[in-house]
Amino acid sequence: MSVHGSTQTPAAENDHRSAAAPARSTAKRVRPPAARLRPQAARAYEDELRGRLGLAPLGRDFLSRAQARTGWIITGVVALLAALIRFIRLGYPPRLIFDETYYVKGANSLLRLGYEADWEGGNENDPLFAAGDYSMQKTGGDYVVHPPLGKWIMASGQAIFGQQNGFGWRFATALIGAATVILLVRVALRLFNSPALAGFAGAAIALDGMGIVMSRTGLLDNILAFFILAGFWAILRDRDAARAKLAHRVATGQIRANATPADPWGPAVHTRPWILAAGVLLGMACGVKWSGFYPVAVFGVVVFIWGTLARRAVHTRLWFGAGIFREGLPAFLWLVPASLLTYLAAWIPWFANPNGFMRSWTPEQVAADMTNYSAPQFSFLPDAFNTWLAYHAKMMEFHTHLSSEHTYMSQPWEWLVQWRPVSFYWVGSDDEKMKEACGAGRECVEAITSVGNVAVWWPALLALGVVLFAAIVRRDWRAGAILAGYLATWAPWLLYSNRTIFQFYAVALLPFVCLALAFAAGYVTGSLGRPRARRLPLPVVVGSSLKIDDGVWQPVKRPESPVSGQDVMVMPVAYPYRARHHQAAGLVGEHAAGEHATGEHATGEVAVEQHPAGAHAIEQHPADQHLAGQDSINAMPWWHAELTSSGRTLLIGGSIVIAIFAAFWYPIWTGMTVPRWFWQAHMWLPSWI
């Protein structure tokens, strides 16, 4: 083989390679020097990091002013629609229906007595309660199996609008139902950056039967759904805030010649106020129902995954360890204690009132030297706290052993197709009131059933497949976030398939069903923007080659050819920027094929050259300079979501179909008097009766 006019035998060439191998191995272990970028270059690099982390550049928003204004208009219109549907005739029926006999009465006793009192006669005395006769109320505490926060919230409606009318009983749940619709639109705007898709998601939840029925009924599940969605919104806000801090601290910190942060774990993010807010909101969900603990766990894992992937995206060398110790552990310390303390705070009225259920249990058991439940194990704790733990053990026993048959019990996999809705209210044609309302010879009924809008739920089952594909195959973080909602609110119920559970528990899943429907509509029609920007090498971003000068990366010009005798080391940057990207940008030409093609020009990767004077340069070709920004003035930003004609057709057509189905079902979501044949026309499946 001839090199510069000399010849070598194969043996000599092998000896040369063997001698060079240790040197190359040693060179690989040499850590490149680190320095800071100049302020202007740091700003450009920060914008690039923000793009690859899924954030808009500094000083810009995902939505233009016109889009933001449209988003608020859509939010207001959908909120008005939701409020009208939920508040008109809210007081009807003027009696307790279904499990309101437990929760409305519990809220009433909290309001009047400060604790949940027991009631004689069960639901047989509901007419007396509706008339304001509380003589059947006992002085002892009632054994309730859900935390008190949801009932305190319901009590606020009775305090404002009275305790003897349906409007007061249900006002809080209706208000929270409308607030859930508003919040969902704002969440969808952040996920999709599209007012049209956000409006579609908002219309779907505003016009869904399960959401409407649960908003118009004094039960806990609608309140639970709101706090879970609010916690989800908070972790989305934390994702943006934490990644913005990470991008800024990486861009303004010490950077090595291979474009990695000098700290192998990357910079710390420190304060996480939105994670704290998520902890409080999810703790409030736990204070309504214990099923709120599942979102704490699932969303906590999601925050850890997002943080770890962010560390990887900015090329921290030990990104997984950084994900654990600088993302996961700090997030845990912000999220979990806040959730637990908020949950504990929900029980403060129980601690403060000596008449609550089991409130004096520990002193009584200690005095009698016997117990029906496990004795307190924490002698250093106050009696009240040990009693509280014993109460929780009793609640846990109830929840894990509830297996009595019920006409309307269902399995979680049936909820996705609305297989077995619950009849909340029924007045048959043999009732005297119905006979008077319909006249002789006609049969009328009044019914309230919790069946969801099938124009939402049935297409959403197909949409879930799109979400799974986008999350797993395409690694779209938006689809993954929606999938996390399913895992937090629906998947845990698969563990309790032997328990007595009901389909209306899926109202906590409903917001994520609507998000899945909107995501799929945008995804299949090409109406979604990209989840993140394409990655660009550092020298491409700053528009020049770089070398260290006085502890700062300074721009240098690439020499036309290597200097004779110069020690040149060519190594790829930490991530490849392959030739196909250059081809897409029109950058592969004569320079890429020229006689001096090395590094980037020969392989499509950015080269790092080490000069003899100790100046370490991150090189790029001058033709790359126009890529310093992710988008030019005239180009659309990477996140731009353009509603295609097929997307417009699908959203308009889908909204019309959802509205038609809602109008068709509204009478039996709200207990209107209808002919019996009209009610039968809605019983599409035998399991709906």
XYZ file of C-alpha atoms in Angstrom:
689
model
C 0.000 0.000 0.000
C 1.537 3.316 -1.057
C 1.419 6.282 1.312
C 3.369 9.455 0.334
C 5.649 7.452 -2.013
C 6.702 4.801 0.554
C 5.767 1.136 0.676
C 4.983 -1.125 3.621
C 4.676 -4.859 3.845
C 1.446 -6.275 5.305
C 3.342 -7.321 8.425
C 4.766 -3.841 8.897
C 1.346 -2.328 8.378
C -0.134 -4.661 11.017
C 2.651 -3.699 13.431
C 1.861 -0.043 12.800
C -1.815 -0.629 13.512
C -1.040 -2.563 16.685
C 1.201 0.193 17.925
C -1.396 2.825 17.142
C -4.246 0.965 18.845
C -3.218 1.732 22.446
C -2.686 5.346 21.531
C -6.154 5.596 20.064
C -7.627 3.832 23.103
C -5.852 6.272 25.389
C -7.033 9.214 23.322
C -10.635 8.147 23.671
C -10.342 8.330 27.438
C -9.140 11.919 27.355
C -12.011 14.138 28.429
C -12.413 17.195 26.163
C -11.933 20.553 27.858
C -14.926 22.627 28.917
C -15.765 26.290 28.552
C -18.745 28.600 28.398
C -20.384 29.971 25.293
C -20.503 33.676 24.590
C -23.902 35.193 25.576
C -25.168 35.429 21.990
C -24.121 31.867 21.209
C -25.557 30.639 24.524
C -28.888 32.237 23.656
C -28.930 30.505 20.264
C -27.939 27.184 21.814
C -30.585 27.544 24.515
C -33.235 27.962 21.828
C -31.957 24.829 20.105
C -32.066 22.882 23.366
C -35.560 24.158 24.050
C -36.631 22.935 20.628
C -35.284 19.437 21.108
C -36.967 19.405 24.553
C -40.308 20.322 22.987
C -40.363 23.987 24.066
C -40.827 27.155 22.057
C -37.843 29.525 21.692
C -37.264 32.200 24.302
C -39.723 35.042 23.996
C -42.144 33.047 21.849
C -45.312 31.133 22.624
C -46.660 28.047 20.936
C -49.769 29.994 19.972
C -49.808 33.253 18.068
C -51.843 36.100 19.509
C -54.687 35.302 17.137
C -54.567 31.612 18.056
C -54.436 32.407 21.766
C -57.429 34.705 21.403
C -59.282 32.026 19.451
C -58.389 29.512 22.143
C -59.947 31.660 24.858
C -63.054 32.258 22.742
C -63.435 28.515 22.207
C -62.884 27.929 25.919
C -65.643 30.413 26.754
C -68.104 28.981 24.230
C -67.550 25.396 25.349
C -67.741 26.455 29.014
C -71.063 28.207 28.410
C -72.418 25.133 26.642
C -71.283 22.872 29.482
C -72.756 25.171 32.134
C -76.148 25.395 30.430
C -76.380 21.626 30.061
C -75.364 21.022 33.665
C -77.284 23.766 35.487
C -80.652 23.933 33.691
C -83.167 21.939 35.779
C -80.347 20.902 38.109
C -82.763 20.608 41.026
C -84.767 17.901 39.262
C -85.583 15.338 40.495
C -86.375 17.070 43.808
C -85.443 13.956 45.746
C -82.328 11.939 46.447
C -81.395 9.529 43.664
C -79.118 6.493 43.679
C -76.176 6.920 46.119
C -77.011 10.536 46.922
C -78.612 9.019 50.001
C -75.069 8.547 51.363
C -73.128 11.508 50.042
C -75.698 14.308 50.156
C -76.672 13.295 53.679
C -73.022 13.084 54.657
C -72.379 16.565 53.283
C -75.431 17.843 55.133
C -74.297 16.476 58.494
C -70.798 17.868 57.951
C -72.320 21.271 57.324
C -74.616 21.207 60.353
C -72.645 19.137 62.869
C -69.036 19.148 61.704
C -68.913 15.354 61.391
C -70.718 12.669 59.395
C -73.576 11.425 61.535
C -75.459 8.164 61.156
C -79.019 8.188 59.784
C -81.811 5.821 60.736
C -83.752 3.913 58.126
C -81.349 4.289 55.228
C -82.955 5.547 52.027
C -86.455 4.834 53.322
C -86.379 8.173 55.129
C -85.067 10.129 52.131
C -88.410 11.951 51.638
C -88.167 13.263 55.210
C -84.633 14.478 54.562
C -85.711 16.227 51.348
C -88.425 18.003 53.355
C -85.895 19.268 55.893
C -86.850 16.805 58.640
C -83.619 15.598 60.271
C -85.234 13.783 63.178
C -83.915 10.457 61.869
C -80.322 11.615 62.303
C -78.404 9.978 65.138
C -75.773 11.646 67.287
C -73.134 8.977 66.704
C -70.670 9.079 63.847
C -71.455 7.216 60.633
C -69.153 4.544 59.252
C -68.154 6.041 55.904
C -65.621 4.443 53.577
C -64.411 7.514 51.687
C -62.379 10.497 52.937
C -64.393 13.618 53.779
C -63.046 16.260 51.364
C -65.517 15.590 48.558
C -68.459 15.859 50.932
C -67.140 19.111 52.362
C -67.054 20.495 48.826
C -70.629 19.309 48.250
C -71.655 20.931 51.522
C -70.664 24.325 50.108
C -73.581 24.154 47.674
C -76.010 23.426 50.486
C -74.578 26.313 52.492
C -75.189 28.732 49.611
C -78.450 27.494 48.075
C -80.104 25.636 50.921
C -80.277 22.130 52.310
C -83.788 21.194 51.195
C -83.485 21.441 47.421
C -81.788 19.486 44.688
C -79.999 22.551 43.333
C -78.131 23.008 46.603
C -77.321 19.297 46.835
C -75.819 19.216 43.339
C -74.476 22.719 42.794
C -70.875 21.889 43.702
C -70.688 18.842 41.433
C -72.243 20.791 38.543
C -69.806 23.667 39.004
C -66.853 21.300 39.130
C -68.188 19.498 36.062
C -68.186 22.755 34.096
C -64.718 23.595 35.454
C -63.471 20.210 34.248
C -64.583 21.084 30.717
C -62.731 24.411 30.864
C -59.588 22.790 32.223
C -59.638 20.093 29.561
C -59.701 22.689 26.777
C -56.637 24.386 28.265
C -54.832 21.058 28.656
C -55.639 20.160 25.042
C -54.338 23.536 23.865
C -50.992 22.829 25.507
C -50.789 19.301 24.140
C -51.881 19.998 20.570
C -51.166 23.724 20.019
C -54.399 23.777 18.036
C -57.536 25.679 19.087
C -59.584 23.489 16.741
C -58.452 20.212 18.329
C -58.805 21.695 21.820
C -62.333 22.829 21.017
C -63.180 19.375 19.698
C -61.948 17.747 22.912
C -63.907 20.288 24.965
C -67.096 19.718 22.975
C -66.732 15.958 23.412
C -66.542 16.151 27.210
C -69.204 18.874 27.434
C -71.666 16.691 25.496
C -70.859 13.324 27.032
C -73.657 11.632 28.933
C -71.566 10.239 31.748
C -70.013 13.637 32.402
C -73.438 15.296 32.306
C -75.115 12.787 34.633
C -72.262 12.815 37.138
C -72.242 16.634 37.116
C -75.968 16.666 37.852
C -75.786 14.124 40.686
C -74.472 14.540 44.216
C -71.733 11.897 44.067
C -67.977 12.073 44.584
C -66.608 10.796 41.280
C -66.994 14.019 39.320
C -65.011 15.889 41.983
C -62.348 13.189 41.859
C -62.111 13.530 38.069
C -61.509 17.275 38.325
C -58.634 17.018 40.787
C -56.959 14.242 38.778
C -57.154 16.344 35.615
C -55.871 19.367 37.542
C -52.916 17.304 38.765
C -52.245 16.215 35.184
C -52.307 19.856 34.084
C -49.794 20.698 36.823
C -47.295 18.045 35.712
C -47.574 19.374 32.150
C -46.699 22.817 33.478
C -43.816 21.324 35.449
C -42.543 19.590 32.321
C -42.273 22.917 30.537
C -40.815 24.778 33.521
C -38.227 22.127 34.428
C -37.075 21.696 30.831
C -36.792 25.452 30.363
C -34.506 25.641 33.417
C -32.477 22.682 32.179
C -31.997 24.192 28.712
C -30.924 27.530 30.183
C -28.445 26.048 32.634
C -26.905 23.725 30.054
C -26.540 26.518 27.474
C -25.033 28.976 29.943
C -22.906 26.436 31.787
C -19.646 24.675 31.027
C -19.780 22.754 27.725
C -17.189 20.315 26.428
C -15.854 20.054 22.887
C -18.195 17.146 22.170
C -21.181 19.376 23.010
C -21.960 17.691 26.326
C -22.366 19.454 29.684
C -19.201 19.435 31.770
C -21.139 17.974 34.692
C -21.796 14.334 33.707
C -25.215 14.565 35.360
C -26.022 17.967 33.965
C -27.173 20.934 36.047
C -29.679 20.609 38.879
C -33.154 22.076 38.376
C -33.825 22.753 42.088
C -37.255 24.229 42.845
C -40.286 22.558 41.261
C -43.355 24.635 42.243
C -45.599 22.941 39.684
C -44.740 19.519 41.071
C -45.670 20.869 44.489
C -48.973 22.077 43.023
C -49.516 18.654 41.455
C -48.925 17.059 44.839
C -51.514 19.292 46.483
C -54.096 18.738 43.732
C -53.588 14.979 43.630
C -53.637 14.909 47.425
C -57.045 16.552 47.209
C -58.087 13.806 44.785
C -56.995 11.274 47.415
C -59.032 13.230 49.960
C -62.116 12.608 47.829
C -61.543 8.928 47.054
C -58.647 6.576 47.587
C -58.452 5.918 43.853
C -56.692 9.286 43.694
C -53.525 7.573 44.943
C -53.068 5.782 41.619
C -52.551 9.036 39.680
C -49.973 10.087 42.281
C -47.978 6.947 41.483
C -48.472 6.981 37.710
C -47.891 10.697 37.218
C -44.845 10.484 39.477
C -43.361 7.813 37.202
C -44.216 9.961 34.179
C -42.361 12.926 35.682
C -39.322 10.690 36.253
C -39.415 9.396 32.666
C -39.783 12.896 31.241
C -36.895 14.148 33.352
C -34.636 11.245 32.406
C -35.344 11.659 28.699
C -34.697 15.397 29.005
C -31.258 14.649 30.460
C -30.608 12.314 27.575
C -31.781 14.889 25.028
C -29.249 17.477 26.233
C -26.542 14.781 26.152
C -25.595 14.511 29.768
C -23.067 11.690 29.920
C -24.661 9.864 32.867
C -28.219 10.642 31.878
C -29.890 7.688 33.601
C -28.197 8.364 36.923
C -29.084 12.022 36.496
C -32.662 10.975 35.832
C -32.749 9.176 39.162
C -30.889 11.593 41.408
C -31.543 14.973 39.789
C -35.010 14.356 38.400
C -36.778 11.396 39.982
C -35.710 11.759 43.596
C -36.260 15.550 43.808
C -39.633 15.184 42.076
C -40.578 12.462 44.566
C -39.687 14.757 47.459
C -41.853 17.519 45.997
C -44.793 15.339 44.939
C -45.350 12.588 47.474
C -45.041 14.501 50.784
C -47.302 17.236 49.389
C -49.892 14.614 48.429
C -49.762 12.889 51.806
C -49.901 16.115 53.805
C -52.830 17.374 51.738
C -54.618 14.074 52.264
C -53.977 14.294 55.992
C -55.280 17.876 56.025
C -58.566 16.644 54.552
C -59.135 14.788 57.835
C -58.559 17.781 60.110
C -62.311 18.151 60.872
C -62.409 14.491 61.916
C -59.461 15.011 64.256
C -61.040 18.185 65.639
C -64.469 16.689 66.400
C -64.751 14.050 69.157
C -68.036 12.711 67.732
C -66.602 11.354 64.479
C -66.776 7.633 63.732
C -64.274 5.623 65.835
C -62.915 8.906 67.167
C -62.432 7.496 70.707
C -61.543 3.988 69.575
C -57.956 3.783 70.844
C -58.657 4.893 74.445
C -61.615 2.511 74.597
C -59.573 -0.435 73.318
C -56.689 0.297 75.653
C -59.082 0.514 78.592
C -60.807 -2.749 77.630
C -57.526 -4.462 76.702
C -59.141 -5.859 73.558
C -59.712 -4.866 69.966
C -61.672 -5.886 66.900
C -58.869 -4.628 64.658
C -55.119 -4.630 64.878
C -53.956 -2.751 67.966
C -52.068 0.517 67.436
C -48.445 -0.198 66.602
C -47.124 3.316 67.189
C -47.127 3.998 70.904
C -45.263 7.265 70.355
C -48.190 8.680 68.352
C -51.230 10.408 69.851
C -54.326 8.281 70.394
C -56.193 10.205 67.715
C -53.624 9.290 65.083
C -53.612 5.615 66.043
C -57.396 5.671 65.872
C -57.158 7.254 62.424
C -54.883 4.426 61.277
C -57.270 1.827 62.690
C -60.144 3.536 60.871
C -58.152 3.297 57.651
C -57.580 -0.409 58.243
C -61.341 -0.833 58.551
C -61.887 1.153 55.350
C -59.311 -0.963 53.536
C -61.067 -4.127 54.663
C -64.315 -2.822 53.201
C -62.796 -1.845 49.856
C -60.910 -5.107 49.377
C -63.779 -7.406 50.370
C -66.784 -5.696 48.778
C -68.136 -8.419 46.511
C -71.907 -8.364 46.965
C -73.911 -8.735 43.777
C -75.473 -5.627 42.277
C -77.741 -5.314 39.264
C -75.574 -2.658 37.652
C -72.076 -3.835 38.573
C -69.670 -4.091 35.637
C -66.093 -4.894 34.694
C -63.460 -2.306 33.722
C -63.019 -3.615 30.176
C -66.743 -3.044 29.632
C -66.459 0.642 30.509
C -64.583 1.480 27.303
C -67.637 0.518 25.229
C -70.241 1.677 27.779
C -71.560 -1.859 28.125
C -73.356 -1.581 31.471
C -74.472 1.933 32.454
C -76.183 2.533 35.790
C -79.812 3.552 36.144
C -79.750 6.449 38.612
C -83.446 7.279 38.552
C -86.609 5.632 37.249
C -90.298 6.478 37.469
C -92.413 3.992 35.526
C -95.666 4.449 33.661
C -97.643 2.953 36.560
C -96.786 5.932 38.762
C -99.708 8.293 39.373
C -97.568 11.285 38.437
C -96.800 9.744 35.074
C -100.444 8.962 34.438
C -101.373 12.589 35.062
C -98.519 13.903 32.923
C -99.293 11.733 29.909
C -103.040 11.459 30.015
C -105.257 8.469 29.456
C -104.073 5.762 27.101
C -100.400 6.847 27.050
C -97.408 5.459 28.882
C -94.680 7.838 30.046
C -91.521 7.380 32.085
C -88.745 9.423 33.638
C -85.239 7.997 33.615
C -81.672 9.017 34.303
C -79.032 6.635 33.005
C -75.282 7.192 33.054
C -74.575 5.865 29.564
C -71.905 7.900 27.828
C -72.253 9.513 24.430
C -71.481 6.604 22.109
C -70.322 9.086 19.452
C -67.495 9.828 21.889
C -66.745 6.471 23.515
C -66.963 4.116 20.548
C -64.667 6.118 18.226
C -62.387 6.708 21.220
C -61.740 2.965 21.372
C -60.228 3.195 17.879
C -58.467 6.397 18.895
C -56.816 4.522 21.752
C -55.131 2.310 19.166
C -53.742 5.417 17.445
C -52.512 6.735 20.798
C -50.772 3.440 21.561
C -49.093 3.440 18.144
C -47.937 7.041 18.459
C -46.671 6.539 22.018
C -44.853 3.236 21.501
C -43.758 3.299 17.863
C -43.416 7.033 17.206
C -42.454 7.917 20.788
C -44.722 10.934 20.772
C -44.722 12.326 24.303
C -48.231 13.737 23.883
C -49.638 10.290 23.199
C -47.633 8.951 26.130
C -49.143 11.581 28.420
C -52.666 10.622 27.348
C -51.836 6.960 27.817
C -50.633 7.764 31.337
C -54.116 9.121 32.043
C -55.597 5.756 31.076
C -53.078 3.962 33.271
C -53.867 6.224 36.229
C -57.666 6.233 36.072
C -58.716 2.995 34.373
C -56.001 0.327 34.493
C -55.932 0.009 38.336
C -59.547 -1.166 38.317
C -58.439 -4.284 36.440
C -56.959 -5.398 39.763
C -60.432 -5.323 41.331
C -62.443 -7.260 38.774
C -63.812 -9.446 41.589
C -65.141 -6.386 43.435
C -68.485 -4.652 43.145
C -67.596 -1.739 40.872
C -69.609 0.450 38.519
C -69.187 1.959 35.088
C -69.623 5.556 36.267
C -66.205 5.284 37.961
C -64.911 5.882 34.421
C -65.885 9.560 34.669
C -62.313 10.075 35.928
C -61.128 8.519 32.655
C -63.440 10.671 30.515
C -61.046 13.652 30.067
C -58.353 11.341 28.717
C -60.859 9.613 26.440
C -61.658 13.004 24.909
C -57.958 13.854 24.618
C -57.339 10.529 22.874
C -60.183 11.233 20.453
C -58.817 14.684 19.603
C -55.239 13.427 19.305
C -56.240 10.653 16.924
C -58.302 13.068 14.822
C -55.298 15.350 14.473
C -52.813 12.532 13.974
C -54.583 10.658 11.173
C -55.398 13.860 9.270
C -51.947 15.409 9.589
C -53.273 18.300 11.672
C -50.792 17.921 14.528
C -47.476 19.702 14.706
C -44.286 17.845 15.584
C -43.761 17.000 19.258
C -40.243 18.459 19.219
C -37.737 20.147 16.924
C -35.062 18.307 15.000
C -31.709 18.317 16.721
C -28.931 20.497 15.340
C -25.225 20.309 16.248
C -23.876 23.151 18.340
C -21.703 24.763 15.626
C -24.643 24.693 13.248
C -26.678 26.539 15.847
C -24.143 29.262 16.561
C -23.162 29.623 12.904
C -19.407 29.064 13.152
C -16.658 26.749 14.298
C -15.577 27.176 17.908
C -12.373 27.062 19.914
C -11.523 27.767 23.533
C -9.977 31.172 24.148
C -9.617 32.480 27.702
C -12.176 29.979 29.047
C -14.841 30.860 26.472
C -15.842 29.159 23.230
C -14.930 31.649 20.491
C -15.750 31.499 16.757
C -12.991 30.463 14.355
C -12.799 29.913 10.623
C -12.230 26.486 9.204
C -8.864 26.254 7.413
C -9.023 25.483 3.726
C -6.846 22.412 4.274
C -5.089 20.750 7.196
C -1.761 22.349 8.054
C 1.204 20.093 7.432
C 2.332 18.509 10.665
C -0.756 19.672 12.561
C -2.170 17.248 15.152
C -5.742 16.812 13.936
C -8.225 14.575 15.765
C -11.564 13.944 14.042
C -14.371 12.668 16.294
C -18.164 12.750 15.961
C -20.237 14.946 18.179
C -22.291 13.067 20.781
C -25.218 12.726 18.399
C -25.119 12.057 14.650
C -26.285 14.633 12.200
C -26.320 12.355 9.211
C -25.982 13.232 5.569
C -29.678 12.593 4.991
C -30.407 15.668 7.081
C -28.001 17.680 4.949
C -29.693 16.377 1.841
C -33.060 17.396 3.197
C -31.676 20.872 3.795
C -29.875 21.002 0.441
C -26.427 20.976 2.055
C -24.799 18.028 0.314
C -22.897 19.287 -2.694
C -19.399 19.859 -3.924
C -18.035 20.538 -0.462
C -19.304 17.206 0.828
C -17.572 15.380 -2.017
C -14.492 17.578 -2.323
C -10.891 16.486 -1.943
C -10.623 17.969 1.534
C -13.791 16.227 2.823
C -13.150 15.147 6.399
C -15.304 14.729 9.494
C -18.722 16.129 8.725
C -18.082 16.274 4.996
C -16.991 12.672 4.733
C -19.425 11.045 7.149
C -22.273 13.445 7.576
C -21.255 13.966 11.216
C -19.954 17.117 12.853
C -16.195 17.007 13.380
C -14.225 18.078 16.434
C -10.675 19.109 15.578
C -7.889 19.478 18.130
C -5.290 22.098 17.162
C -1.718 22.053 18.418
C -1.994 25.289 20.365
C -4.601 23.713 22.634
C -7.550 25.288 20.835
C -10.296 22.687 20.598
C -12.700 23.454 17.764
C -16.168 22.136 17.061
C -16.286 22.337 13.280
C -18.997 22.821 10.722
C -19.079 23.775 7.081
C -19.910 27.456 6.406
C -22.896 26.367 4.338
C -24.525 25.197 7.585
C -24.713 28.689 9.019
C -28.205 29.396 7.765
C -29.445 26.634 10.087
C -28.504 28.619 13.179
C -32.196 29.051 13.893
C -34.718 26.224 13.772
C -36.945 28.261 11.510
C -36.462 31.386 9.502
C -38.720 34.409 9.471
C -40.797 33.091 6.596
C -40.782 29.416 7.643
C -43.403 27.876 9.896
C -42.131 26.969 13.385
C -41.609 23.293 14.056
C -44.626 23.093 16.385
C -47.045 24.680 13.930
C -50.294 22.696 13.700
C -51.993 23.404 10.391
C -55.564 22.138 10.251
C -55.805 20.190 7.007
C -58.959 20.021 4.908
C -59.501 16.409 5.977
C -58.934 17.427 9.588
C -61.438 20.246 9.277
C -63.993 17.871 7.763
C -63.428 15.269 10.474
C -63.660 17.744 13.358
C -66.769 19.485 12.030
C -68.459 16.221 11.107
C -67.503 14.582 14.388
C -68.752 17.543 16.416
C -72.083 17.500 14.583
C -72.533 13.767 15.193
C -71.643 14.154 18.887
C -74.126 17.035 19.201
C -76.905 15.039 17.484
C -76.371 12.086 19.798
C -76.303 14.412 22.811
C -79.619 15.985 21.797
C -81.092 12.526 21.307
C -79.956 11.280 24.710
C -80.346 14.460 26.755
C -83.912 13.654 27.966
C -82.769 10.428 29.630
C -79.624 12.017 31.031
C -81.716 14.611 32.869
C -84.913 12.808 33.900
C -87.356 14.434 31.474
C -90.831 12.990 31.095
C -90.865 11.031 27.830
C -93.107 8.412 26.193
C -92.102 4.879 27.060
C -91.390 4.088 23.411
C -88.916 7.008 23.348
C -87.032 5.541 26.284
C -87.051 2.096 24.665
C -85.601 3.610 21.473
C -82.485 4.494 23.489
C -81.951 0.995 24.877
C -79.718 -0.164 22.030
C -78.225 -2.996 24.051
C -80.031 -5.333 26.460
C -77.367 -4.488 29.053
C -78.482 -0.842 29.012
C -81.866 -1.626 30.556
